[in-house]
PDB file of C-alpha atoms in Angstrom:
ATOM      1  CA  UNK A   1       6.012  27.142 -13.860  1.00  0.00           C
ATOM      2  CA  UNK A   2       8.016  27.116 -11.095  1.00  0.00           C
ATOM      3  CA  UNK A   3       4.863  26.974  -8.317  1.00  0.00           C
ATOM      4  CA  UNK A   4       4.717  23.887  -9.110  1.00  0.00           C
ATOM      5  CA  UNK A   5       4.782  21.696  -5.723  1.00  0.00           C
ATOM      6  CA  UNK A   6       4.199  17.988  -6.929  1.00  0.00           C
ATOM      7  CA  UNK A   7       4.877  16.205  -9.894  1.00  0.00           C
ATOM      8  CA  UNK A   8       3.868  12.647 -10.275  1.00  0.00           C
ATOM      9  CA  UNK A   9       3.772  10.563 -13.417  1.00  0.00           C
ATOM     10  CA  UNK A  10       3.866   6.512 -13.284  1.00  0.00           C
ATOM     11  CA  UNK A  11       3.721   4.167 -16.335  1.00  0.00           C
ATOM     12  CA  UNK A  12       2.158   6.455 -18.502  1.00  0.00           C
ATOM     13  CA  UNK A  13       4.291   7.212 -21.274  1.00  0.00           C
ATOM     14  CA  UNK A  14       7.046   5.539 -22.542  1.00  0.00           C
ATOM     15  CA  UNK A  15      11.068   6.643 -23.246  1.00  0.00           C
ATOM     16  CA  UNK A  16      13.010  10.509 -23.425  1.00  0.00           C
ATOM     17  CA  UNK A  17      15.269  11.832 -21.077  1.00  0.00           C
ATOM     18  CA  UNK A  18      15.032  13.793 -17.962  1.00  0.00           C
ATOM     19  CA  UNK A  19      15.583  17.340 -19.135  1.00  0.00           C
ATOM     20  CA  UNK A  20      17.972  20.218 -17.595  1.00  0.00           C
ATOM     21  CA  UNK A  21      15.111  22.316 -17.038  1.00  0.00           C
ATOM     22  CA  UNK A  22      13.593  20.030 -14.474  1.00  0.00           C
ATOM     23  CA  UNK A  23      16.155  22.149 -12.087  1.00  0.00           C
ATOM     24  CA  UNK A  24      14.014  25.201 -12.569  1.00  0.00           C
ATOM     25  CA  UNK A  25      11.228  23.993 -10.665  1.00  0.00           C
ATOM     26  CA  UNK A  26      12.740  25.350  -7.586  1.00  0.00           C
ATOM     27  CA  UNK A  27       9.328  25.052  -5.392  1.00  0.00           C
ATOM     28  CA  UNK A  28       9.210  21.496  -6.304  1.00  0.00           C
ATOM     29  CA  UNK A  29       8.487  19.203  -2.510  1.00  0.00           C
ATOM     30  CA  UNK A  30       7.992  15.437  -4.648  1.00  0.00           C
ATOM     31  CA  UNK A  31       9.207  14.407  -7.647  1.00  0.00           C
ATOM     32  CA  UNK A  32       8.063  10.683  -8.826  1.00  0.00           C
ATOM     33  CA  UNK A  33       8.759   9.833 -12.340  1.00  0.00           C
ATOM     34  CA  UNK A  34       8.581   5.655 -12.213  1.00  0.00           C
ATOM     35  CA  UNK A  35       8.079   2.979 -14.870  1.00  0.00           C
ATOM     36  CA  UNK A  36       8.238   5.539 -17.850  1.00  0.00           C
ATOM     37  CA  UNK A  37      11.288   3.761 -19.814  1.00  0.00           C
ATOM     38  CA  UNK A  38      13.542   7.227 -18.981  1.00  0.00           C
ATOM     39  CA  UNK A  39      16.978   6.749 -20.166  1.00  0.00           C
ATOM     40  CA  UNK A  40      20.082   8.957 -20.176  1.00  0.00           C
ATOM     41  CA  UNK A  41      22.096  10.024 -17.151  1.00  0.00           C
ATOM     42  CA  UNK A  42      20.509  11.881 -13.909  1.00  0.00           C
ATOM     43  CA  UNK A  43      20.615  15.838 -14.265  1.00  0.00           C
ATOM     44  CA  UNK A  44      23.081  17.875 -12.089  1.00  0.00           C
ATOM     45  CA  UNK A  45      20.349  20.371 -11.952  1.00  0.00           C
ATOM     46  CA  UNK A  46      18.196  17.708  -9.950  1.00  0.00           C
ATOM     47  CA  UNK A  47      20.574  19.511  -6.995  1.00  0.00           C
ATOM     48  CA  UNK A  48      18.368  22.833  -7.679  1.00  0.00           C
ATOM     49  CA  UNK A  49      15.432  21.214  -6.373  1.00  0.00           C
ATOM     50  CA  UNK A  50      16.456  22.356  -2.394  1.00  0.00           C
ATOM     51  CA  UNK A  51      12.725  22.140  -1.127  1.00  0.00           C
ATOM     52  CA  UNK A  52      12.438  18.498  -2.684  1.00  0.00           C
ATOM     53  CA  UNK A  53      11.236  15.315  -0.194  1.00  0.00           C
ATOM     54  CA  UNK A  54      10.348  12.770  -2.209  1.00  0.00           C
ATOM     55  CA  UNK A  55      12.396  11.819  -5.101  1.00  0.00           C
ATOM     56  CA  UNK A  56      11.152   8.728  -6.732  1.00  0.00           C
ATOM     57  CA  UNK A  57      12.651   7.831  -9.958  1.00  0.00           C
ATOM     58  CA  UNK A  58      12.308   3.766  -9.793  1.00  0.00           C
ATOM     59  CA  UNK A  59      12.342   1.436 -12.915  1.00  0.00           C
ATOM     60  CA  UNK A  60      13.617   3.367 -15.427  1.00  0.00           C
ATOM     61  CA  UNK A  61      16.834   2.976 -17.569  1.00  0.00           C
ATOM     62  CA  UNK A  62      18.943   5.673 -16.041  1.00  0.00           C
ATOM     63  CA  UNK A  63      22.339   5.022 -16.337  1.00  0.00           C
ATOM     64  CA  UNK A  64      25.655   6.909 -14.652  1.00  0.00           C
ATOM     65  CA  UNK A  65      26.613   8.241 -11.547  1.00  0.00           C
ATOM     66  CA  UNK A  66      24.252   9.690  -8.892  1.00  0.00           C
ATOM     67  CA  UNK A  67      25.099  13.281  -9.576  1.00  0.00           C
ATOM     68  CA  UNK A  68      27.386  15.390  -6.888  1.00  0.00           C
ATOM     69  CA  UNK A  69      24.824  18.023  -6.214  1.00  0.00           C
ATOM     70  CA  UNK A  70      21.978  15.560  -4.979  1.00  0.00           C
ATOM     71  CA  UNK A  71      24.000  15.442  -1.813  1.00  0.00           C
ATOM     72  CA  UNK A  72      22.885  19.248  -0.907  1.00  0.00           C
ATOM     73  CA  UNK A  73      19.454  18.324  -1.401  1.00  0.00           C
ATOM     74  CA  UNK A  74      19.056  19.149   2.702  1.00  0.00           C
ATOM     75  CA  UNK A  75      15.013  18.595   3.014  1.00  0.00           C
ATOM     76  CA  UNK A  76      14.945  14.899   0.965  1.00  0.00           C
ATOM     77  CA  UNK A  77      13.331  12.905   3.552  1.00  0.00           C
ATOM     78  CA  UNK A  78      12.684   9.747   0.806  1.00  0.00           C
ATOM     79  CA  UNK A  79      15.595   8.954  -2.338  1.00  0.00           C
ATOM     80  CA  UNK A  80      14.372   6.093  -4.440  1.00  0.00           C
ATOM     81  CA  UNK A  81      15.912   5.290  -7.567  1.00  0.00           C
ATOM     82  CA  UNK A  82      15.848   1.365  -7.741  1.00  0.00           C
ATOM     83  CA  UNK A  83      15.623  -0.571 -10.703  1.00  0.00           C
ATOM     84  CA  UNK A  84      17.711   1.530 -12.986  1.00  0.00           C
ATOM     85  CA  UNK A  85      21.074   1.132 -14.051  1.00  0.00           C
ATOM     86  CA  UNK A  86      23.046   3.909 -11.863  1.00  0.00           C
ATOM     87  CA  UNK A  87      26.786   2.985 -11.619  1.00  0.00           C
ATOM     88  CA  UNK A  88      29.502   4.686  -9.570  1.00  0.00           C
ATOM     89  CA  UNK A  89      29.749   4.881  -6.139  1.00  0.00           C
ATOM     90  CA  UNK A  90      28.114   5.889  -3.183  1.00  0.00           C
ATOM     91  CA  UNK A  91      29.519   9.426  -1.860  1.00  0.00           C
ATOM     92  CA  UNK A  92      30.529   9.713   1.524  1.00  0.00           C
ATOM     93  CA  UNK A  93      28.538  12.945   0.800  1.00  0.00           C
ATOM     94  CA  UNK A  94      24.797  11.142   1.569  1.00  0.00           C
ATOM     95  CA  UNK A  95      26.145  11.697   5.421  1.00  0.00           C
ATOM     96  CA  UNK A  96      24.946  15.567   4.610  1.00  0.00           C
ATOM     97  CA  UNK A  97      21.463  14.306   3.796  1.00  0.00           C
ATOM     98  CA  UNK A  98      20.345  14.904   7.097  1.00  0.00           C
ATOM     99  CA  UNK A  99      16.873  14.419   7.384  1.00  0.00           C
ATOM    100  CA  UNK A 100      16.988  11.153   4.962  1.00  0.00           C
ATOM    101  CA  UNK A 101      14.267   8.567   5.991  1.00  0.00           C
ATOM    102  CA  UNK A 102      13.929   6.310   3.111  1.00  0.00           C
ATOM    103  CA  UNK A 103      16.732   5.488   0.669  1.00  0.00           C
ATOM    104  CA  UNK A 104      16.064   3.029  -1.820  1.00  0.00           C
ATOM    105  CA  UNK A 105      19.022   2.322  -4.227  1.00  0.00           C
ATOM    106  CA  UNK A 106      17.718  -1.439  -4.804  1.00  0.00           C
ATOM    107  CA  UNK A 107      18.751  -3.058  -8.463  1.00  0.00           C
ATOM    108  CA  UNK A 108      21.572  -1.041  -9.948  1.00  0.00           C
ATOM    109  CA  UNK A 109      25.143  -1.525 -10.777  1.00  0.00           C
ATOM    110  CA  UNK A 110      26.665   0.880  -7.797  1.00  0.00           C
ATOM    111  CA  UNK A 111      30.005  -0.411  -6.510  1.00  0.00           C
ATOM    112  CA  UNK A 112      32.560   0.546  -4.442  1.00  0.00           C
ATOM    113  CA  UNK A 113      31.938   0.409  -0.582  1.00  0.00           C
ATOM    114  CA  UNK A 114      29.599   1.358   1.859  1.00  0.00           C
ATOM    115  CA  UNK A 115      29.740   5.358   3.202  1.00  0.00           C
ATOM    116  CA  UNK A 116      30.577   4.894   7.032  1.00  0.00           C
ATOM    117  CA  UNK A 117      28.193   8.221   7.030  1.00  0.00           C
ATOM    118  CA  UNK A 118      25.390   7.100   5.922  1.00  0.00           C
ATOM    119  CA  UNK A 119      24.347   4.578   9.471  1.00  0.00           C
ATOM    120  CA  UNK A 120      25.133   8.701  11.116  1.00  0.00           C
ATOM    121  CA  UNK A 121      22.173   9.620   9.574  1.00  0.00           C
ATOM    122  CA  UNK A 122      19.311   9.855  12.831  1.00  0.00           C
ATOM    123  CA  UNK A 123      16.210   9.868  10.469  1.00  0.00           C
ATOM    124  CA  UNK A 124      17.193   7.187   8.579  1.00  0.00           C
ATOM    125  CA  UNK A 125      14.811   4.203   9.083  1.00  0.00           C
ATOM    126  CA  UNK A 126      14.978   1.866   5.510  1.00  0.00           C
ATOM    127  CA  UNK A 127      17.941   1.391   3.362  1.00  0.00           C
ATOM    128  CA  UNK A 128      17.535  -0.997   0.461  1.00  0.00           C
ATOM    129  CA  UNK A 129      20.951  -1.194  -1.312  1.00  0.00           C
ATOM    130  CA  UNK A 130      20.388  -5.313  -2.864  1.00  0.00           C
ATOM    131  CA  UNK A 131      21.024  -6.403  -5.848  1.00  0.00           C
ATOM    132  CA  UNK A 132      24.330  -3.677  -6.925  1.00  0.00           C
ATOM    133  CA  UNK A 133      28.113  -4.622  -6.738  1.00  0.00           C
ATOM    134  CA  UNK A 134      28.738  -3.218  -3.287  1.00  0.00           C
ATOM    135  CA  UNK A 135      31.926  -4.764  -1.506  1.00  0.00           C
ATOM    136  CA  UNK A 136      34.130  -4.036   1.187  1.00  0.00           C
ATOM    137  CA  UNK A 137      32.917  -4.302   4.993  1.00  0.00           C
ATOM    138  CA  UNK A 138      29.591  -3.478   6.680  1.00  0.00           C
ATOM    139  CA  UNK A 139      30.633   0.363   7.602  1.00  0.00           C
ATOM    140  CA  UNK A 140      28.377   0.131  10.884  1.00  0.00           C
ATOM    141  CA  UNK A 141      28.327  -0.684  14.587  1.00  0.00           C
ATOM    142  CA  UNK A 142      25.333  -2.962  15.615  1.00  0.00           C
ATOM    143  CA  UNK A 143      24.072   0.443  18.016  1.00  0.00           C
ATOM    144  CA  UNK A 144      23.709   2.760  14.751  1.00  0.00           C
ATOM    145  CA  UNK A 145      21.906  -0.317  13.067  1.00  0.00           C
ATOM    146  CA  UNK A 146      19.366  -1.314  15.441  1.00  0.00           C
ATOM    147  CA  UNK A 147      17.819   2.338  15.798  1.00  0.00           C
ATOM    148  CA  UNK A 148      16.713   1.520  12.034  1.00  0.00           C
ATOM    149  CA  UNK A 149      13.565  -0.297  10.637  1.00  0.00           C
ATOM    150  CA  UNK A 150      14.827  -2.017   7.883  1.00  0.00           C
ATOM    151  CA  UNK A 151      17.810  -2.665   6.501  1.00  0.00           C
ATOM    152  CA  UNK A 152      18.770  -4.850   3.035  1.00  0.00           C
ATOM    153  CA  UNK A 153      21.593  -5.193   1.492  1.00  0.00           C
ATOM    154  CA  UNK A 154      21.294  -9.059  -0.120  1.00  0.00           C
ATOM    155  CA  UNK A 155      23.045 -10.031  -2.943  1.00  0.00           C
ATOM    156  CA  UNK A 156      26.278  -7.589  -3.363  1.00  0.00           C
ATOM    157  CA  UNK A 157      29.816  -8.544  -2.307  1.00  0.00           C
ATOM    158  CA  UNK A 158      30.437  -7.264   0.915  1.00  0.00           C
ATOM    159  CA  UNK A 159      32.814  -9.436   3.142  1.00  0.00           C
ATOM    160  CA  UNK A 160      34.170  -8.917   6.658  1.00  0.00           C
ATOM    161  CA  UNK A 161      32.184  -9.541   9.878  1.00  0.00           C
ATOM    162  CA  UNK A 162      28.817  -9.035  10.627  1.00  0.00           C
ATOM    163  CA  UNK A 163      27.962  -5.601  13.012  1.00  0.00           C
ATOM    164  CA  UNK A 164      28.567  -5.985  16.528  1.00  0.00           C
ATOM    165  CA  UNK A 165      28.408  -3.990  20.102  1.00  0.00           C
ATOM    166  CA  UNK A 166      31.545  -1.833  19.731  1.00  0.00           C
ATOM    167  CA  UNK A 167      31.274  -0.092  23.438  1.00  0.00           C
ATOM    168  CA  UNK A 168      35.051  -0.103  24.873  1.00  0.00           C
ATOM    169  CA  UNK A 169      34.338  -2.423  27.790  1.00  0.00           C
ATOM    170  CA  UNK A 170      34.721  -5.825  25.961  1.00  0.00           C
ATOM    171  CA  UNK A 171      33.501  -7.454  29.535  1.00  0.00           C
ATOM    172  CA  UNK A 172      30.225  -6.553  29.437  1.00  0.00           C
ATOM    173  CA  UNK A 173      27.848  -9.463  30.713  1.00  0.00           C
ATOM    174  CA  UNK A 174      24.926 -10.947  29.192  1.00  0.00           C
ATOM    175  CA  UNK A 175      22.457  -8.715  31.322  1.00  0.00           C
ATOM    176  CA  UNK A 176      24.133  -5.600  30.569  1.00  0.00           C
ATOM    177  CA  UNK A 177      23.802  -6.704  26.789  1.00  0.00           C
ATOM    178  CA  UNK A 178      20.310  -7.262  26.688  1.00  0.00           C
ATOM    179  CA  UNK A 179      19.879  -4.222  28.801  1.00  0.00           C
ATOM    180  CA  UNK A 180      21.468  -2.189  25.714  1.00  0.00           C
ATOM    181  CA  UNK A 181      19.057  -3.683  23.013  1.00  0.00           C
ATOM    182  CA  UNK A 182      15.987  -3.252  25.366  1.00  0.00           C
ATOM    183  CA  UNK A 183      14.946  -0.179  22.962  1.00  0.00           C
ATOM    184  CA  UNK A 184      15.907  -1.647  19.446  1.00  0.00           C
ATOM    185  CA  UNK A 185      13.569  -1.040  16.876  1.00  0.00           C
ATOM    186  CA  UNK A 186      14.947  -2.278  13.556  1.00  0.00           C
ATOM    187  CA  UNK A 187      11.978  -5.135  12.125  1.00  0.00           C
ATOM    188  CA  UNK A 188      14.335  -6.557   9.230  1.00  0.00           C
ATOM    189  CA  UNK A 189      17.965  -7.206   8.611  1.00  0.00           C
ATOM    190  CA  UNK A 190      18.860  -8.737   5.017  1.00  0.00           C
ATOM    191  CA  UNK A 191      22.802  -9.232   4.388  1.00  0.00           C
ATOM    192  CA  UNK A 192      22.170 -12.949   2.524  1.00  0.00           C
ATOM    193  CA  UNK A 193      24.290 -13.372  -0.597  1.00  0.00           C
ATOM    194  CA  UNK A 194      27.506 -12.171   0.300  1.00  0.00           C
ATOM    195  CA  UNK A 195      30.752 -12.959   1.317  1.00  0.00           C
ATOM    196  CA  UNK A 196      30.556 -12.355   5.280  1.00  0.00           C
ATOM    197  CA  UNK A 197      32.569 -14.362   7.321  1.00  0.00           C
ATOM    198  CA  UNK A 198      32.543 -15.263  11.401  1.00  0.00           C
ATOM    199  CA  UNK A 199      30.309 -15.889  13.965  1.00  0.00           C
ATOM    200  CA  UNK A 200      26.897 -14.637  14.287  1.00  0.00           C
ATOM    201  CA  UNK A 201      27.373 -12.154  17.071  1.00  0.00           C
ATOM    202  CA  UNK A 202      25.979 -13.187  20.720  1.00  0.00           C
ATOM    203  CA  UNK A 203      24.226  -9.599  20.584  1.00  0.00           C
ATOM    204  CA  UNK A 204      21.989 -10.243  17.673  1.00  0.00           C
ATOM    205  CA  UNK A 205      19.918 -12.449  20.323  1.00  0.00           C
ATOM    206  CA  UNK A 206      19.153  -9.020  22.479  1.00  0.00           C
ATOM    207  CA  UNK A 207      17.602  -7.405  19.291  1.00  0.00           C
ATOM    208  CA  UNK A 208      13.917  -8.455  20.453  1.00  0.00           C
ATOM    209  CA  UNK A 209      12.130  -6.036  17.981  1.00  0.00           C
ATOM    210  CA  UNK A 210      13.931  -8.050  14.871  1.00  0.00           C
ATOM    211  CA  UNK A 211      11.067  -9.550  13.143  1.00  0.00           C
ATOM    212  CA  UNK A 212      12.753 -11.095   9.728  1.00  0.00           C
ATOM    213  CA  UNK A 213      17.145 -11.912   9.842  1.00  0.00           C
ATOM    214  CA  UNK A 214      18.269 -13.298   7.223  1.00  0.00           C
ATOM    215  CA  UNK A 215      22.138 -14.147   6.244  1.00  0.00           C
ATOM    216  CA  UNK A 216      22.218 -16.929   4.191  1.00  0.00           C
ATOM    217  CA  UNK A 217      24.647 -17.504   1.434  1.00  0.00           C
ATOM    218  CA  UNK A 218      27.573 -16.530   3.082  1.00  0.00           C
ATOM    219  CA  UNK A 219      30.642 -17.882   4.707  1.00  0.00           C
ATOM    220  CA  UNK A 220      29.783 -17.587   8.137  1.00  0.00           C
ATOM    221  CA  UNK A 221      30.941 -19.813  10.813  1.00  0.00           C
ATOM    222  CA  UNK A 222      31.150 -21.028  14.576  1.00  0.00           C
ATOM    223  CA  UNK A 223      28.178 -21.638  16.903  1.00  0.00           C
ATOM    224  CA  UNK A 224      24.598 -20.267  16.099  1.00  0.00           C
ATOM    225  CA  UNK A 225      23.984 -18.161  19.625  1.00  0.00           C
ATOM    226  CA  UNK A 226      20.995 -18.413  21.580  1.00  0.00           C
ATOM    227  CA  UNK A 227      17.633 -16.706  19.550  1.00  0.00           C
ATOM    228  CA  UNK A 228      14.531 -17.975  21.736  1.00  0.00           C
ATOM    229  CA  UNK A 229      14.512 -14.360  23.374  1.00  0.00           C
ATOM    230  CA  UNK A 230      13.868 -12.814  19.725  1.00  0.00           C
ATOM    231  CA  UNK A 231       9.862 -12.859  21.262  1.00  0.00           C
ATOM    232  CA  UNK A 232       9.033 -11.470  17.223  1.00  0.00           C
ATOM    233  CA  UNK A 233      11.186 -13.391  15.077  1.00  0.00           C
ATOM    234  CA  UNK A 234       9.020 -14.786  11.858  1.00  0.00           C
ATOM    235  CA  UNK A 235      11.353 -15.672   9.759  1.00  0.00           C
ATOM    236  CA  UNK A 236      15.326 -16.909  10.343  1.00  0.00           C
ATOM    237  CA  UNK A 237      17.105 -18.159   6.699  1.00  0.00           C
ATOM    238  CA  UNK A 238      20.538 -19.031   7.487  1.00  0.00           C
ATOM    239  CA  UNK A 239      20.783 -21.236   4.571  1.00  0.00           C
ATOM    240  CA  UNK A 240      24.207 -22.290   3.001  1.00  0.00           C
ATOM    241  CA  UNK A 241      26.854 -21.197   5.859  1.00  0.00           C
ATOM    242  CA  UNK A 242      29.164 -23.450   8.241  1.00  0.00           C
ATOM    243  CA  UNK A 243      27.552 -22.798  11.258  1.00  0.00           C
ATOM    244  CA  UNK A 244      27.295 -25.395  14.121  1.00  0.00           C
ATOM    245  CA  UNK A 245      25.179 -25.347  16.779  1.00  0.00           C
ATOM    246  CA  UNK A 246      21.457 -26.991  18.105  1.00  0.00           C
ATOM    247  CA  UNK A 247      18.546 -26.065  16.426  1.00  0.00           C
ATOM    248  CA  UNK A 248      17.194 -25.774  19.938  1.00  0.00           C
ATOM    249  CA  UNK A 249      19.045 -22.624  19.973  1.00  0.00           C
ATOM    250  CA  UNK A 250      16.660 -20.670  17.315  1.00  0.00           C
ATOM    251  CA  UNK A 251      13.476 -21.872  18.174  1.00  0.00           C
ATOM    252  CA  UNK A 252      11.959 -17.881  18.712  1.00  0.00           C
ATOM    253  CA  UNK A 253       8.059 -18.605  19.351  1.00  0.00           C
ATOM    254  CA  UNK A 254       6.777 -16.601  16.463  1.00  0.00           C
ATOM    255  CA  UNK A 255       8.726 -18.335  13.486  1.00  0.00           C
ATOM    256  CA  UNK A 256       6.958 -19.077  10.623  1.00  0.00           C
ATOM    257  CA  UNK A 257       9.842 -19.547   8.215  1.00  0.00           C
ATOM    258  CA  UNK A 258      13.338 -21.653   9.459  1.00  0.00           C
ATOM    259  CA  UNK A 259      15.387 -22.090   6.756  1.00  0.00           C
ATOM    260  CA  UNK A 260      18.354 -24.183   8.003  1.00  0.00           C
ATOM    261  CA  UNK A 261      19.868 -26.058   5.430  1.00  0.00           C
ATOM    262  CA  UNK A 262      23.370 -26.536   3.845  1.00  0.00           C
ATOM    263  CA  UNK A 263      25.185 -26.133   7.321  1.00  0.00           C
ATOM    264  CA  UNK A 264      26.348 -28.569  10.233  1.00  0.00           C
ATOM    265  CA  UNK A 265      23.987 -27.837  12.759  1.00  0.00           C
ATOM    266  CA  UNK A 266      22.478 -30.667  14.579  1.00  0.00           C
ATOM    267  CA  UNK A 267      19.046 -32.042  13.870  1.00  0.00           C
ATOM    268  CA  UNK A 268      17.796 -33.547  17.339  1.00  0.00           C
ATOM    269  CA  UNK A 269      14.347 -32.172  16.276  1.00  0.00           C
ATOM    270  CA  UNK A 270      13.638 -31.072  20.153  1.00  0.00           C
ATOM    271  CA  UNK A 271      10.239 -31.092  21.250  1.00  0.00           C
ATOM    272  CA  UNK A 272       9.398 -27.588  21.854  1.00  0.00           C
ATOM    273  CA  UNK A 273       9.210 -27.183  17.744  1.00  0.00           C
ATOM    274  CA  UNK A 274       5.772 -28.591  18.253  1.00  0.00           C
ATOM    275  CA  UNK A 275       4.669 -25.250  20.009  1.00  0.00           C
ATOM    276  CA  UNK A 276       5.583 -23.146  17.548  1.00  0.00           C
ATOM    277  CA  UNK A 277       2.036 -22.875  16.017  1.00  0.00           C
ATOM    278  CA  UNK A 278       2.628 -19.961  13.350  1.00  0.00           C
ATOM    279  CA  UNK A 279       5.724 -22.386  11.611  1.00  0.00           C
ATOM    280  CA  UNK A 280       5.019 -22.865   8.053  1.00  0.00           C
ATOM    281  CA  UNK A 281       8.117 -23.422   6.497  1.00  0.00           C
ATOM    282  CA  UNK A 282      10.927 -25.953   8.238  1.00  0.00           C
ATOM    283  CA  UNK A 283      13.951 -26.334   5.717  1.00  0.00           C
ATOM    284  CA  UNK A 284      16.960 -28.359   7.227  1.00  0.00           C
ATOM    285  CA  UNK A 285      18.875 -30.610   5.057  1.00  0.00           C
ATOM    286  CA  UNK A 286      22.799 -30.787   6.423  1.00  0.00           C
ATOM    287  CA  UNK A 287      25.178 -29.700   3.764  1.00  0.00           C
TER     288      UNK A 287
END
């Protein structure tokens, strides 16, 4: 029994726990047990599974902490367990997970705040952490976000500032800025439904790979920045803030979703809106 390499059940059956023995399938490289009604808390033995790379237990019922041995799994290249109803925190531990790509923790009831060693991570390209009861601030500099893909966190209670360019020369110009985010590569950035305050930072203009940024629902304020340079951008929702600013300022070619409304920017409806050909959605109502 314990050749086996793979192990993947979906939907098929329905309720029962995940058992101890599941940690004597030492050999075991993937692991997806989703939609099966599993309820009970995770195993500790899940931590004897030290070949595993795909762990995928989405939309169960699990319920407790994620166990403290799941942090030595070294070779786990893709952690989903979304849609359960895992509690606890996040350890400061999922910094050892170092060759993490995909961690999906999406609809459960974590709290607590955000490991500062988990944006450390180099592999790690998606982290989906909306919909728990994660506060505190964003533990991450705008340079460890922007070598990601995607990053969510909607809907939780974080609060603080958004991520910005933390290199010790505060001087820096507007070239050497843009020069710094020449090689970004993170496609989506998600922090809407919180309780962020500030500005949007001037930087987030120089992430030209960003393809979807949204921040609505939260308290941020000052002037919207300059996004025409995000060549990419498809869809801006900065819905219900107190920003200020020209809607001039966001008009990125590639939009296809603005969502403005419930703010004080100004609605002079410029002229180069009629070149954005891809627009499909335009919603701007002042608060």
């Amino acid at each position: 029994h314990n050749l086996v390499q793979r192990i993947n059940v979906q939907g098929q059956s329905k309720g029962g726990t995940l058992p101890l023995e599941i940690g004597v399938l030492n050999n075991l490289t993937t692991l997806q047990l989703t939609e099966l009604s599993l309820v009970g808390e995770l195993p500790a033995t899940l931590g004897n599974l030290t070949n595993l790379e795909l762990l995928d237990l989405s939309r169960n019922e699990f319920h407790g902490s994620i166990p403290a041995t799941m942090y030595s799994l070294y070779n786990l290249q893709n952690m989903t367990i979304s849609e359960n109803q895992i509690d606890g925190m996040i350890s400061e531990n999922v910094g050892t997970l170092s060759n993490l790509q995909y961690l999906d923790l999406r609809n459960n009831r974590l709290g607590g705040t955000l490991p500062s060693s988990m944006f450390l991570l180099k592999h790690l390209e998606f982290v989906y952490l909306d919909d728990n009861q994660l506060s505190g601030e964003l533990a991450m500099d705008l340079e460890s976000l922007v070598d990601r893909l995607e990053v969510t966190m909607s809907n939780n209670f974080f609060s603080g500032n958004l991520p910005r360019f933390t290199q010790r020369n505060v001087f820096l110009s507007r070239t050497e800025i843009a020069l710094n985010y020449q090689t970004t590569r993170i496609e989506r950035i998600d922090f809407s439904s919180n309780l962020i305050r500030g500005d949007v930072p001037l930087e987030f203009g120089y992430i030209r790979s960003l393809r979807h940024l949204e921040l609505s629902h939260n308290l941020l304020s000052g002037t919207i920045g300059d996004l025409r340079n995000l060549t990419l951008l498809e869809t801006l929702d900065l819905t219900s803030n107190n920003l200020t600013g020209s809607l001039k300022q966001v008009l990125s070619p590639a939009l296809k979703t603005l969502k403005m409304r419930e703010n004080s920017i100004a609605f002079d409806l410029p002229t180069e809106i009629g070149l954005l050909s891809d627009l499909e959605i335009l919603d701007f109502q002042n608060a």
